[in-house]
Coordinates of C-alpha atoms (C1' of nucleotides) in Angstrom, one line a residue:
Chain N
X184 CA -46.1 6.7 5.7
X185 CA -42.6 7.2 4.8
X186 CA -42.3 10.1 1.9
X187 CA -39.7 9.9 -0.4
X188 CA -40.0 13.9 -0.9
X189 CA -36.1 14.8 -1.3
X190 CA -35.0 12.2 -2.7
X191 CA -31.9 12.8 -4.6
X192 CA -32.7 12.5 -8.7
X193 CA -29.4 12.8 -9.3
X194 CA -26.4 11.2 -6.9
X195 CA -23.8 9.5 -6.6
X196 CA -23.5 5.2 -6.4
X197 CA -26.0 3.0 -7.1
X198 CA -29.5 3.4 -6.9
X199 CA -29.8 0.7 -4.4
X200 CA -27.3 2.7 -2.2
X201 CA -28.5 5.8 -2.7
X202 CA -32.3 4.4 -1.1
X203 CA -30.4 2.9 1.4
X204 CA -28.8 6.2 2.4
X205 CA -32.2 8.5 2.4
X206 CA -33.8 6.3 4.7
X207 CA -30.5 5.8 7.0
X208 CA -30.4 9.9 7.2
X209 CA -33.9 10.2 7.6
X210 CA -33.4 7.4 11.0
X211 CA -30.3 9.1 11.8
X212 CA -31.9 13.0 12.0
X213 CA -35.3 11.8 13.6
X214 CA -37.4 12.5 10.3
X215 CA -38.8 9.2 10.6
X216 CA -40.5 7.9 13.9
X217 CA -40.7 4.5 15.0
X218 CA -43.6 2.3 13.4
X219 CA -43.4 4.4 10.1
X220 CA -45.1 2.5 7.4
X221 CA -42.8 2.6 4.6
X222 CA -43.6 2.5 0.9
X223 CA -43.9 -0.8 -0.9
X224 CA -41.6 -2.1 -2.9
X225 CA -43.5 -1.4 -5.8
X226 CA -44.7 1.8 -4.4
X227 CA -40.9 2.9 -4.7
X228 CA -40.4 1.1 -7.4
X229 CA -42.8 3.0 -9.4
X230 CA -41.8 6.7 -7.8
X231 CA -38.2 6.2 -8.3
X232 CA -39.0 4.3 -11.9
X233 CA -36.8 1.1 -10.8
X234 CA -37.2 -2.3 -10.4
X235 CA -38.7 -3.1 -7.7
X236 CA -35.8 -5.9 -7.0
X237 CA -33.3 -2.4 -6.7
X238 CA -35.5 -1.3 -4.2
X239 CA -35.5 -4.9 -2.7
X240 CA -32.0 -5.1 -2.2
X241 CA -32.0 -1.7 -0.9
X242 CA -34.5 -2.8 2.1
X243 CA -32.8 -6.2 2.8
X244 CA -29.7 -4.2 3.9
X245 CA -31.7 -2.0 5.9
X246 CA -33.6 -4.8 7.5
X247 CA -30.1 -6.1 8.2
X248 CA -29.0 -2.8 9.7
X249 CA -31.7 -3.0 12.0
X250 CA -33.4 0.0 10.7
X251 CA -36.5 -1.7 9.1
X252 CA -38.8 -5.2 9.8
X253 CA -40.9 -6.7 7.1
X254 CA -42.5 -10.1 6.2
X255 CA -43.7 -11.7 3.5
X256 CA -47.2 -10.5 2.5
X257 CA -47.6 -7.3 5.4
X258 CA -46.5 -4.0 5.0
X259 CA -42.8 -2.6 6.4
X260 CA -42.2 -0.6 8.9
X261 CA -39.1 1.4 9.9
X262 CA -37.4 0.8 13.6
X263 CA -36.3 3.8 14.9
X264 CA -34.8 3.1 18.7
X265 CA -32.0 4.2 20.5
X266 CA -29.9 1.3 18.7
X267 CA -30.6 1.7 15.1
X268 CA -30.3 4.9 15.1
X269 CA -27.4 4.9 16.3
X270 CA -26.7 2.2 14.0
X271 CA -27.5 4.7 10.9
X272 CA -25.2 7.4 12.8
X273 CA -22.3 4.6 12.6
X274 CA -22.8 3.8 9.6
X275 CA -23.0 7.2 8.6
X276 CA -20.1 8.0 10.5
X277 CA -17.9 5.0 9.8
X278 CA -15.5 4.7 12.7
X279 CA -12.8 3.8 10.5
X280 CA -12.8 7.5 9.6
X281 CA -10.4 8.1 12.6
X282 CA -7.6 5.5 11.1
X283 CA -7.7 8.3 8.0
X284 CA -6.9 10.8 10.5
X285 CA -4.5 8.6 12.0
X286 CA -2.6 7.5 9.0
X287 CA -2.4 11.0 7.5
X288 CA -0.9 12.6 10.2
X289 CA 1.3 10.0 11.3
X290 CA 3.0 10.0 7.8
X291 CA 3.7 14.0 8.4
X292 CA 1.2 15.2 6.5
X293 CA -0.8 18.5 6.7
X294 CA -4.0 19.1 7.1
X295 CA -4.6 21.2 4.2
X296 CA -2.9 18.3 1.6
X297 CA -5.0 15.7 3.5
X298 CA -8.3 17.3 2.6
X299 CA -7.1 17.6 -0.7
X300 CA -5.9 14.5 -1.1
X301 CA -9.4 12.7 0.4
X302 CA -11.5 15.0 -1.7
X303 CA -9.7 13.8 -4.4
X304 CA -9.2 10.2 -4.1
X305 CA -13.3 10.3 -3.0
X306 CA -14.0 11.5 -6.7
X307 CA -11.8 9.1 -8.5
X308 CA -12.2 6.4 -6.2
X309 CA -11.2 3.4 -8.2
X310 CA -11.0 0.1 -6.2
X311 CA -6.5 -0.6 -6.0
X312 CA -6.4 2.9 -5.3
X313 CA -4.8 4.2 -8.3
X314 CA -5.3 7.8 -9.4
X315 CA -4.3 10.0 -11.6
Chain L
X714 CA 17.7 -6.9 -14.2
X715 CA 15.1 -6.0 -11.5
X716 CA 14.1 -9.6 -10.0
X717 CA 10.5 -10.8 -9.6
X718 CA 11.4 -12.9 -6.8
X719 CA 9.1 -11.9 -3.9
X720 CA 6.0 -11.6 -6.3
X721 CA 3.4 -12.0 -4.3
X722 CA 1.3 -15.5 -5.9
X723 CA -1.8 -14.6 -4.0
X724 CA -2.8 -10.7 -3.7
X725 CA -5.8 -8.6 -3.6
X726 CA -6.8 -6.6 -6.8
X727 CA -6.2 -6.9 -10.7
X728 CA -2.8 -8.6 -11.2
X729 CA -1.7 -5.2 -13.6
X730 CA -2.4 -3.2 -10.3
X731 CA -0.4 -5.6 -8.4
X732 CA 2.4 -5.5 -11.0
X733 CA 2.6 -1.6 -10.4
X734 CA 2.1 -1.9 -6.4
X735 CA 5.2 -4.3 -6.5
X736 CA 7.2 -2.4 -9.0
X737 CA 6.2 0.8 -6.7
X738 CA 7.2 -0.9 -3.5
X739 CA 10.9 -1.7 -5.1
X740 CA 11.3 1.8 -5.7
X741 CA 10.0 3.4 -2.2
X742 CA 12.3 0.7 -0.8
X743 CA 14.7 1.3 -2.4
X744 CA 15.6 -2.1 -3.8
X745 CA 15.6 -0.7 -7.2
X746 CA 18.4 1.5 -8.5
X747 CA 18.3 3.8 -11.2
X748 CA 18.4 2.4 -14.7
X749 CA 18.1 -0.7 -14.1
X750 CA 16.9 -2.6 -16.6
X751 CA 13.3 -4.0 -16.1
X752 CA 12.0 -7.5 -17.6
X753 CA 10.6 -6.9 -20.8
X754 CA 6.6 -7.4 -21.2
X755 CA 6.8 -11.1 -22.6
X756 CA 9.6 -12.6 -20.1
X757 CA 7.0 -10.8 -17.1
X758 CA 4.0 -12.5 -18.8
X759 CA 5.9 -15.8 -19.4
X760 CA 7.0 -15.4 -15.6
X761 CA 3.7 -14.8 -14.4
X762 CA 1.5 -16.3 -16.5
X763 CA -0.6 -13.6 -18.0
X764 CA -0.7 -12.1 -21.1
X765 CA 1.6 -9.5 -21.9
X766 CA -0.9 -7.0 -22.7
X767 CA -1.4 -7.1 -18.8
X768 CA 1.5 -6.4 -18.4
X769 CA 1.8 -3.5 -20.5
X770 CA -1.3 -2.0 -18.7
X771 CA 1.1 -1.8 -15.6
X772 CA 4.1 -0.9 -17.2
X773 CA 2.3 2.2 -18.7
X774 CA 1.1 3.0 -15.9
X775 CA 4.3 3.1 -14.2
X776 CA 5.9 4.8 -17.3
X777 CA 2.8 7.9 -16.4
X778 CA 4.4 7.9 -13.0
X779 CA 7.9 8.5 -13.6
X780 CA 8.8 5.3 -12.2
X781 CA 10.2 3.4 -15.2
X782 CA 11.2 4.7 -19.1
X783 CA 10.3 2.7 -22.7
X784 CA 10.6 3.3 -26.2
X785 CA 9.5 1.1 -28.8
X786 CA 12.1 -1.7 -30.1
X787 CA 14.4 -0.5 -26.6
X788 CA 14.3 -2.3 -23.6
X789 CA 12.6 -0.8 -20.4
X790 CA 14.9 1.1 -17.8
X791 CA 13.7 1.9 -14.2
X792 CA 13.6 5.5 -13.2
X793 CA 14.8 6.1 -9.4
X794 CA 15.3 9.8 -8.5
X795 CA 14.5 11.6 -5.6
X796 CA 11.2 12.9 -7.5
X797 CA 10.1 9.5 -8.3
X798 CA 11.1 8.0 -5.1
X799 CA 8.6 10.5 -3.6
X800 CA 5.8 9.7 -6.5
X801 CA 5.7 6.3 -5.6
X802 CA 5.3 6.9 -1.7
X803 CA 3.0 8.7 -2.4
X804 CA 0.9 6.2 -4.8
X805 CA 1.4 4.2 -1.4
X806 CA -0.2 6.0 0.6
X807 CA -2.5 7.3 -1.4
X808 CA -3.8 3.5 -2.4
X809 CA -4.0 2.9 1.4
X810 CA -6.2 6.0 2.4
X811 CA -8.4 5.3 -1.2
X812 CA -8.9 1.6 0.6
X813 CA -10.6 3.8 3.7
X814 CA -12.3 6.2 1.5
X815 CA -13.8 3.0 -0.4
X816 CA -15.2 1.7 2.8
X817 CA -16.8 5.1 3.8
X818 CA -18.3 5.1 0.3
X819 CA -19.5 1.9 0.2
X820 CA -21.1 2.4 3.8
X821 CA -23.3 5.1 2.2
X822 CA -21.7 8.0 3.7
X823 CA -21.4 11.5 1.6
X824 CA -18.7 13.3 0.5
X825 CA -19.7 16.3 2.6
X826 CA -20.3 14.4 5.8
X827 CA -17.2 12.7 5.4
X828 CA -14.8 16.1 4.5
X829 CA -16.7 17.5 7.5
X830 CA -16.0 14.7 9.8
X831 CA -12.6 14.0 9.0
X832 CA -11.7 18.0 9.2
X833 CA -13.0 17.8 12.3
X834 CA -11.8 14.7 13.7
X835 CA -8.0 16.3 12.4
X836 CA -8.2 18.7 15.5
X837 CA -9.3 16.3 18.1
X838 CA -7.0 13.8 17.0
X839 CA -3.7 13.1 19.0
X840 CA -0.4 11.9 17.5
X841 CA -0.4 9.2 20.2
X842 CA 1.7 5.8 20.3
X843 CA 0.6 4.5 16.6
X844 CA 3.2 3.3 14.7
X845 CA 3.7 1.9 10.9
Chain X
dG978 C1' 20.1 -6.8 -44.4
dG979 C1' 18.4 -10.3 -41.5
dT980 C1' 17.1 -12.3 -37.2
dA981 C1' 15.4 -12.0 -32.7
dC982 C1' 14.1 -9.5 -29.5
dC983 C1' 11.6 -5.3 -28.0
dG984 C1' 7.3 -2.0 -27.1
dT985 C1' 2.6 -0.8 -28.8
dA986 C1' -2.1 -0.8 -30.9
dT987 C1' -6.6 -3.1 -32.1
dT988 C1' -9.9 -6.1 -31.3
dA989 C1' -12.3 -10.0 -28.7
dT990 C1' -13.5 -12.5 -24.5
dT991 C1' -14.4 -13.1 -19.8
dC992 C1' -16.4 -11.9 -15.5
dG993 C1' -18.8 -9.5 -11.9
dA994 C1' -21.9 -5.7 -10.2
dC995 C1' -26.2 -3.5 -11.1
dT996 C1' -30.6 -3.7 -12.7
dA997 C1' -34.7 -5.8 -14.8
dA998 C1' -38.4 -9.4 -16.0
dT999 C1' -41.1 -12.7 -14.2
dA1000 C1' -43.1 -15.9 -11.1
dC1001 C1' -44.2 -17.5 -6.5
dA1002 C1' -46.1 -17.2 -1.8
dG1003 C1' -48.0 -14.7 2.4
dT1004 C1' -51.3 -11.2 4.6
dT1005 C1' -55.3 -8.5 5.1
dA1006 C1' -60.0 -6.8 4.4
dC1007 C1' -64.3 -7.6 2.4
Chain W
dG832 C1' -63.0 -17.6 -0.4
dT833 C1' -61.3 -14.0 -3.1
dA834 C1' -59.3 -9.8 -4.5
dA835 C1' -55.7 -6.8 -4.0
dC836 C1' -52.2 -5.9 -2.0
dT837 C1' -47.7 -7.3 0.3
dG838 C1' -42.6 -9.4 0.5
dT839 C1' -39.4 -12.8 -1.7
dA840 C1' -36.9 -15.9 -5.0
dT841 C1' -35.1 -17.1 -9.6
dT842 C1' -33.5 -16.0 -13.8
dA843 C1' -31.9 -13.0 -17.5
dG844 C1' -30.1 -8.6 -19.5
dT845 C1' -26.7 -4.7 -19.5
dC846 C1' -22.6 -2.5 -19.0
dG847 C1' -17.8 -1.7 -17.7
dA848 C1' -13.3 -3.4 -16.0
dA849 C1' -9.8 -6.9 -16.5
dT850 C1' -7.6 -10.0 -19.4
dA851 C1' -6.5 -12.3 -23.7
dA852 C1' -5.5 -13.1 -28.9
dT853 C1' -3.4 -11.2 -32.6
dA854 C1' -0.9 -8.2 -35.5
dC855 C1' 2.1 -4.3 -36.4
dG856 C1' 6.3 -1.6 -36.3
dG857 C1' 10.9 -0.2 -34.0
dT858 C1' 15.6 -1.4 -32.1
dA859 C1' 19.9 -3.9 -31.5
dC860 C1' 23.4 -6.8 -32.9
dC861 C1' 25.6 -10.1 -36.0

DNA sequence: GGTACCGTATTATTCGACTAATACAGTTAC
DNA sequence: GTAACTGTATTAGTCGAATAATACGGTACC
Protein backbone atom coordinates (compact mmCIF):
# COMPACT_ATOMS: atom_id res chain seq x y z
CA UNK A 1 0.00 0.00 0.00
CA UNK A 2 0.85 3.34 -1.13
CA UNK A 3 1.74 5.74 2.05
CA UNK A 4 1.03 9.13 1.92
CA UNK A 5 3.98 9.68 4.74
CA UNK A 6 5.47 13.13 3.31
CA UNK A 7 2.92 14.56 2.09
CA UNK A 8 3.20 18.23 1.85
CA UNK A 9 0.61 19.92 4.61
CA UNK A 10 1.45 22.98 3.33
CA UNK A 11 2.10 23.75 -0.67
CA UNK A 12 1.53 25.36 -3.23
CA UNK A 13 -1.71 24.95 -5.98
CA UNK A 14 -4.53 23.14 -5.41
CA UNK A 15 -4.99 20.20 -3.39
CA UNK A 16 -5.99 18.14 -6.29
CA UNK A 17 -2.52 19.12 -7.88
CA UNK A 18 -0.58 18.81 -5.11
CA UNK A 19 -1.84 14.67 -4.83
CA UNK A 20 -1.34 14.57 -8.26
CA UNK A 21 2.31 15.64 -7.85
CA UNK A 22 3.28 13.24 -4.66
CA UNK A 23 2.27 10.36 -6.45
CA UNK A 24 3.91 11.50 -9.94
CA UNK A 25 7.44 12.00 -7.76
CA UNK A 26 6.93 8.98 -5.96
CA UNK A 27 6.64 6.99 -9.89
CA UNK A 28 9.15 9.23 -11.11
CA UNK A 29 12.12 8.34 -8.17
CA UNK A 30 11.07 4.56 -7.89
CA UNK A 31 9.37 4.87 -4.34
CA UNK A 32 6.46 3.23 -5.69
CA UNK A 33 6.70 -0.26 -7.43
CA UNK A 34 4.43 -1.56 -9.98
CA UNK A 35 1.11 -3.13 -8.62
CA UNK A 36 1.14 -0.78 -5.52
CA UNK A 37 -2.29 -0.78 -4.00
CA UNK A 38 -3.04 2.76 -3.51
CA UNK A 39 -5.32 4.32 -0.87
CA UNK A 40 -8.99 4.66 -1.52
CA UNK A 41 -10.56 7.54 -2.27
CA UNK A 42 -11.96 7.84 0.92
CA UNK A 43 -8.86 6.52 2.56
CA UNK A 44 -7.19 9.82 1.33
CA UNK A 45 -9.92 11.64 1.66
CA UNK A 46 -10.04 11.14 5.22
CA UNK A 47 -6.01 11.51 5.82
CA UNK A 48 -5.74 14.54 3.83
CA UNK A 49 -9.31 15.82 5.41
CA UNK A 50 -10.82 16.53 1.70
CA UNK A 51 -13.46 15.45 -0.29
CA UNK A 52 -13.11 12.58 -1.49
CA UNK A 53 -14.27 14.04 -5.16
CA UNK A 54 -10.59 16.36 -4.66
CA UNK A 55 -8.97 13.27 -4.39
CA UNK A 56 -11.03 11.91 -7.39
CA UNK A 57 -10.07 14.35 -9.70
CA UNK A 58 -6.62 13.99 -8.54
CA UNK A 59 -6.62 10.11 -9.59
CA UNK A 60 -8.61 10.57 -12.94
CA UNK A 61 -5.62 12.71 -14.21
CA UNK A 62 -3.27 10.17 -12.99
CA UNK A 63 -5.13 7.35 -14.58
CA UNK A 64 -5.00 9.54 -17.62
CA UNK A 65 -1.23 9.98 -17.31
CA UNK A 66 -0.90 6.40 -17.32
CA UNK A 67 0.42 6.20 -13.89
CA UNK A 68 -2.57 4.54 -12.17
CA UNK A 69 -5.69 1.85 -13.36
CA UNK A 70 -8.79 1.55 -11.40
CA UNK A 71 -12.45 0.33 -11.87
CA UNK A 72 -15.54 0.81 -10.44
CA UNK A 73 -15.98 -1.18 -7.30
CA UNK A 74 -11.98 -2.80 -6.99
CA UNK A 75 -9.21 -1.26 -5.46
CA UNK A 76 -6.33 1.04 -7.57
CA UNK A 77 -3.25 0.24 -8.36
CA UNK A 78 -0.38 2.38 -9.48
CA UNK A 79 1.55 1.45 -13.06
CA UNK A 80 4.96 1.89 -12.72
CA UNK A 81 6.81 0.76 -16.29
CA UNK A 82 9.30 2.07 -18.26
CA UNK A 83 6.59 4.41 -20.03
CA UNK A 84 4.82 6.06 -17.12
CA UNK A 85 7.49 6.73 -15.51
CA UNK A 86 8.90 8.26 -17.86
CA UNK A 87 5.63 9.84 -18.36
CA UNK A 88 5.86 11.39 -14.65
CA UNK A 89 9.71 12.46 -15.56
CA UNK A 90 8.02 14.49 -18.62
CA UNK A 91 5.75 15.77 -16.93
CA UNK A 92 7.88 16.70 -14.24
CA UNK A 93 10.26 17.94 -16.51
CA UNK A 94 8.05 19.70 -19.01
CA UNK A 95 9.92 19.82 -22.34
CA UNK A 96 8.72 23.14 -23.01
CA UNK A 97 11.33 24.19 -20.36
CA UNK A 98 13.98 24.36 -23.12
CA UNK A 99 11.82 27.16 -25.22
CA UNK A 100 12.39 29.32 -21.73
CA UNK A 101 15.94 28.79 -22.32
CA UNK A 102 15.54 29.52 -25.77
CA UNK A 103 13.65 32.62 -25.61
CA UNK A 104 15.73 34.11 -22.79
CA UNK A 105 18.79 33.95 -24.35
CA UNK A 106 17.84 34.66 -27.72
CA UNK A 107 16.51 38.13 -26.53
CA UNK A 108 20.27 38.85 -25.04
CA UNK A 109 19.49 38.16 -21.78
CA UNK A 110 21.84 36.89 -18.95
CA UNK A 111 21.67 34.20 -17.07
CA UNK A 112 21.75 35.68 -13.76
CA UNK A 113 18.48 38.23 -14.77
CA UNK A 114 16.77 35.09 -16.27
CA UNK A 115 16.68 33.24 -12.98
CA UNK A 116 15.56 36.21 -11.46
CA UNK A 117 13.09 36.93 -13.61
CA UNK A 118 11.56 33.11 -13.65
CA UNK A 119 11.81 32.89 -9.91
CA UNK A 120 9.87 35.78 -9.90
CA UNK A 121 7.20 35.56 -12.46
CA UNK A 122 6.88 31.70 -10.80
CA UNK A 123 5.70 33.47 -7.53
CA UNK A 124 3.40 35.95 -8.98
CA UNK A 125 2.27 33.92 -11.69
CA UNK A 126 -0.93 35.54 -12.75
CA UNK A 127 -2.50 34.08 -15.88
CA UNK A 128 -1.85 37.36 -18.93
CA UNK A 129 1.40 37.50 -17.37
CA UNK A 130 1.33 40.81 -15.67
CA UNK A 131 3.48 41.54 -12.75
CA UNK A 132 4.41 43.89 -10.68
CA UNK B 1 -4.96 60.62 -30.85
CA UNK B 2 -3.57 57.12 -30.53
CA UNK B 3 -5.90 54.95 -32.92
CA UNK B 4 -7.62 51.68 -31.85
CA UNK B 5 -7.58 50.43 -35.30
CA UNK B 6 -5.89 47.07 -35.23
CA UNK B 7 -7.69 46.07 -31.86
CA UNK B 8 -7.67 42.71 -31.91
CA UNK B 9 -11.84 41.63 -31.70
CA UNK B 10 -10.92 38.18 -30.67
CA UNK B 11 -7.92 37.68 -28.08
CA UNK B 12 -6.87 35.47 -25.34
CA UNK B 13 -7.17 36.83 -21.62
CA UNK B 14 -9.32 39.61 -19.81
CA UNK B 15 -10.10 42.39 -22.32
CA UNK B 16 -8.28 45.15 -19.58
CA UNK B 17 -5.18 42.93 -20.03
CA UNK B 18 -5.60 43.01 -23.60
CA UNK B 19 -6.14 46.82 -23.60
CA UNK B 20 -2.56 47.17 -21.80
CA UNK B 21 -0.82 44.32 -24.15
CA UNK B 22 -2.11 46.49 -27.11
CA UNK B 23 -1.35 49.82 -25.68
CA UNK B 24 2.22 48.15 -24.69
CA UNK B 25 2.76 46.81 -28.16
CA UNK B 26 2.22 50.51 -29.67
CA UNK B 27 4.90 51.67 -27.55
CA UNK B 28 7.70 48.78 -28.06
CA UNK B 29 6.81 49.37 -31.68
CA UNK B 30 7.13 52.34 -31.75
CA UNK B 31 3.80 53.41 -33.27
CA UNK B 32 3.20 55.67 -30.45
CA UNK B 33 5.02 58.96 -29.94
CA UNK B 34 5.50 60.78 -26.92
CA UNK B 35 2.52 62.75 -25.62
CA UNK B 36 0.22 61.70 -27.64
CA UNK B 37 -2.91 62.00 -26.52
CA UNK B 38 -4.75 58.73 -25.58
CA UNK B 39 -8.72 58.09 -25.99
CA UNK B 40 -10.28 58.92 -22.91
CA UNK B 41 -11.96 55.95 -20.69
CA UNK B 42 -15.55 56.47 -22.11
CA UNK B 43 -14.76 57.00 -25.98
CA UNK B 44 -12.45 53.42 -25.37
CA UNK B 45 -15.48 51.77 -23.71
CA UNK B 46 -17.96 53.21 -26.16
CA UNK B 47 -15.40 51.93 -28.95
CA UNK B 48 -15.13 48.70 -27.48
CA UNK B 49 -18.02 47.93 -25.87
CA UNK B 50 -17.11 47.55 -22.24
CA UNK B 51 -17.52 49.50 -19.43
CA UNK B 52 -15.25 52.16 -18.74
CA UNK B 53 -14.31 50.96 -15.48
CA UNK B 54 -12.51 48.18 -17.61
CA UNK B 55 -10.94 50.43 -19.06
CA UNK B 56 -9.64 52.21 -16.31
CA UNK B 57 -8.29 48.90 -14.84
CA UNK B 58 -5.87 48.97 -17.96
CA UNK B 59 -5.13 52.49 -18.10
CA UNK B 60 -3.91 52.31 -14.37
CA UNK B 61 -2.12 49.81 -14.95
CA UNK B 62 -0.31 51.34 -17.82
CA UNK B 63 -0.14 54.71 -15.77
CA UNK B 64 2.08 52.07 -12.85
CA UNK B 65 4.22 51.29 -15.82
CA UNK B 66 5.35 54.53 -17.02
CA UNK B 67 3.67 54.03 -20.20
CA UNK B 68 0.95 56.69 -20.19
CA UNK B 69 0.26 59.94 -17.68
CA UNK B 70 -3.52 61.05 -16.11
CA UNK B 71 -4.83 63.47 -13.82
CA UNK B 72 -8.21 63.93 -12.84
CA UNK B 73 -10.56 66.36 -15.09
CA UNK B 74 -7.15 66.22 -17.80
CA UNK B 75 -7.01 64.15 -20.65
CA UNK B 76 -4.59 61.15 -20.78
CA UNK B 77 -1.11 61.57 -22.58
CA UNK B 78 1.12 58.64 -23.64
CA UNK B 79 4.52 58.45 -22.14
CA UNK B 80 7.35 57.18 -24.79
CA UNK B 81 10.98 57.57 -23.47
CA UNK B 82 13.67 55.42 -23.80
CA UNK B 83 12.90 54.15 -20.09
CA UNK B 84 9.44 53.23 -20.91
CA UNK B 85 10.17 51.96 -24.22
CA UNK B 86 12.35 49.37 -22.44
CA UNK B 87 9.42 48.81 -19.53
CA UNK B 88 7.14 47.71 -21.96
CA UNK B 89 9.56 45.20 -23.76
CA UNK B 90 10.10 43.98 -21.02
CA UNK B 91 6.20 43.45 -19.86
CA UNK B 92 6.51 41.58 -23.33
CA UNK B 93 8.57 39.32 -22.65
CA UNK B 94 8.04 38.83 -19.42
CA UNK B 95 4.07 37.97 -20.28
CA UNK B 96 5.52 35.43 -22.77
CA UNK B 97 8.02 33.52 -20.44
CA UNK B 98 4.99 33.83 -17.51
CA UNK B 99 2.74 31.87 -20.34
CA UNK B 100 5.80 28.98 -20.07
CA UNK B 101 6.18 29.22 -16.41
CA UNK B 102 2.13 28.74 -16.26
CA UNK B 103 2.43 25.61 -18.13
CA UNK B 104 5.29 24.20 -15.98
CA UNK B 105 3.05 25.05 -13.03
CA UNK B 106 0.07 23.72 -14.14
CA UNK B 107 1.98 20.40 -15.12
CA UNK B 108 2.75 19.97 -11.42
CA UNK B 109 6.29 20.74 -11.54
CA UNK B 110 8.13 22.71 -8.39
CA UNK B 111 9.71 25.65 -8.23
CA UNK B 112 13.00 24.03 -7.23
CA UNK B 113 12.93 21.38 -9.94
CA UNK B 114 12.13 23.88 -12.38
CA UNK B 115 15.05 26.74 -11.27
CA UNK B 116 17.31 23.62 -11.24
CA UNK B 117 16.38 22.51 -14.58
CA UNK B 118 16.26 25.56 -16.36
CA UNK B 119 19.86 26.69 -14.77
CA UNK B 120 21.00 23.81 -16.05
CA UNK B 121 19.49 23.50 -19.27
CA UNK B 122 21.10 27.46 -19.68
CA UNK B 123 24.61 25.81 -20.09
CA UNK B 124 23.80 23.04 -22.48
CA UNK B 125 21.75 25.21 -24.54
CA UNK B 126 23.09 26.56 -27.86
CA UNK B 127 22.20 29.86 -29.50
CA UNK B 128 21.41 27.92 -32.65
CA UNK B 129 19.22 29.07 -35.81
CA UNK B 130 16.00 30.25 -33.76
CA UNK B 131 14.68 33.32 -34.63
CA UNK B 132 11.69 35.79 -33.45
C1' DG C 1 -20.04 80.55 -13.68
C1' DG C 2 -21.87 76.98 -16.52
C1' DT C 3 -21.51 73.17 -19.54
C1' DA C 4 -19.39 69.22 -21.20
C1' DC C 5 -16.00 66.57 -20.98
C1' DC C 6 -12.43 64.26 -18.15
C1' DG C 7 -10.41 60.73 -14.41
C1' DT C 8 -11.58 58.20 -10.14
C1' DA C 9 -13.87 55.71 -6.28
C1' DT C 10 -17.49 52.51 -4.35
C1' DT C 11 -20.37 49.04 -4.74
C1' DA C 12 -22.87 45.14 -7.22
C1' DT C 13 -22.98 41.34 -10.55
C1' DT C 14 -21.22 37.71 -13.26
C1' DC C 15 -18.55 33.72 -14.02
C1' DG C 16 -15.33 30.01 -13.59
C1' DA C 17 -12.15 27.08 -10.72
C1' DC C 18 -11.92 24.43 -6.61
C1' DT C 19 -14.11 21.87 -3.26
C1' DA C 20 -17.94 19.60 -0.94
C1' DA C 21 -22.46 16.94 -0.23
C1' DT C 22 -24.93 13.30 -1.71
C1' DA C 23 -26.43 9.46 -4.28
C1' DC C 24 -25.55 5.66 -7.40
C1' DA C 25 -23.33 1.40 -9.04
C1' DG C 26 -19.63 -2.34 -9.17
C1' DT C 27 -16.47 -5.75 -6.69
C1' DT C 28 -15.06 -8.88 -3.21
C1' DA C 29 -15.23 -12.00 0.79
C1' DC C 30 -18.06 -14.33 3.89
C1' DG D 1 -27.29 -12.93 -0.79
C1' DT D 2 -25.40 -9.51 1.95
C1' DA D 3 -22.24 -6.56 4.11
C1' DA D 4 -18.52 -3.59 3.55
C1' DC D 5 -15.84 -1.91 0.92
C1' DT D 6 -14.65 0.16 -3.80
C1' DG D 7 -14.94 3.78 -7.97
C1' DT D 8 -18.05 7.20 -10.32
C1' DA D 9 -21.57 10.70 -11.44
C1' DT D 10 -24.53 14.77 -10.31
C1' DT D 11 -25.36 18.65 -7.99
C1' DA D 12 -24.47 22.47 -4.88
C1' DG D 13 -21.54 25.71 -2.18
C1' DT D 14 -17.46 28.89 -1.91
C1' DC D 15 -14.32 32.13 -3.21
C1' DG D 16 -11.75 35.29 -6.13
C1' DA D 17 -11.09 37.58 -10.60
C1' DA D 18 -13.29 40.23 -14.27
C1' DT D 19 -16.73 43.26 -15.45
C1' DA D 20 -20.58 46.40 -14.73
C1' DA D 21 -23.67 50.17 -12.57
C1' DT D 22 -23.56 54.28 -10.42
C1' DA D 23 -21.99 58.39 -8.32
C1' DC D 24 -18.50 61.81 -7.21
C1' DG D 25 -15.18 65.48 -8.03
C1' DG D 26 -11.66 67.92 -11.22
C1' DT D 27 -10.36 70.39 -15.63
C1' DA D 28 -11.02 73.10 -19.75
C1' DC D 29 -13.18 76.30 -22.49
C1' DC D 30 -16.89 79.46 -23.73
Amino acid sequence: MISLAGFPSDGDGPIYLRIVRFIRAGVAAGSIADGDEMPSRRVVSATLGVNPNTVQKAYKLLEDEGLMVSRPGAKSYAVVTPESVEAARAKLRAEEIGRVVSALKTSGMEKSEAMELISRLWDEYEVGGDTE
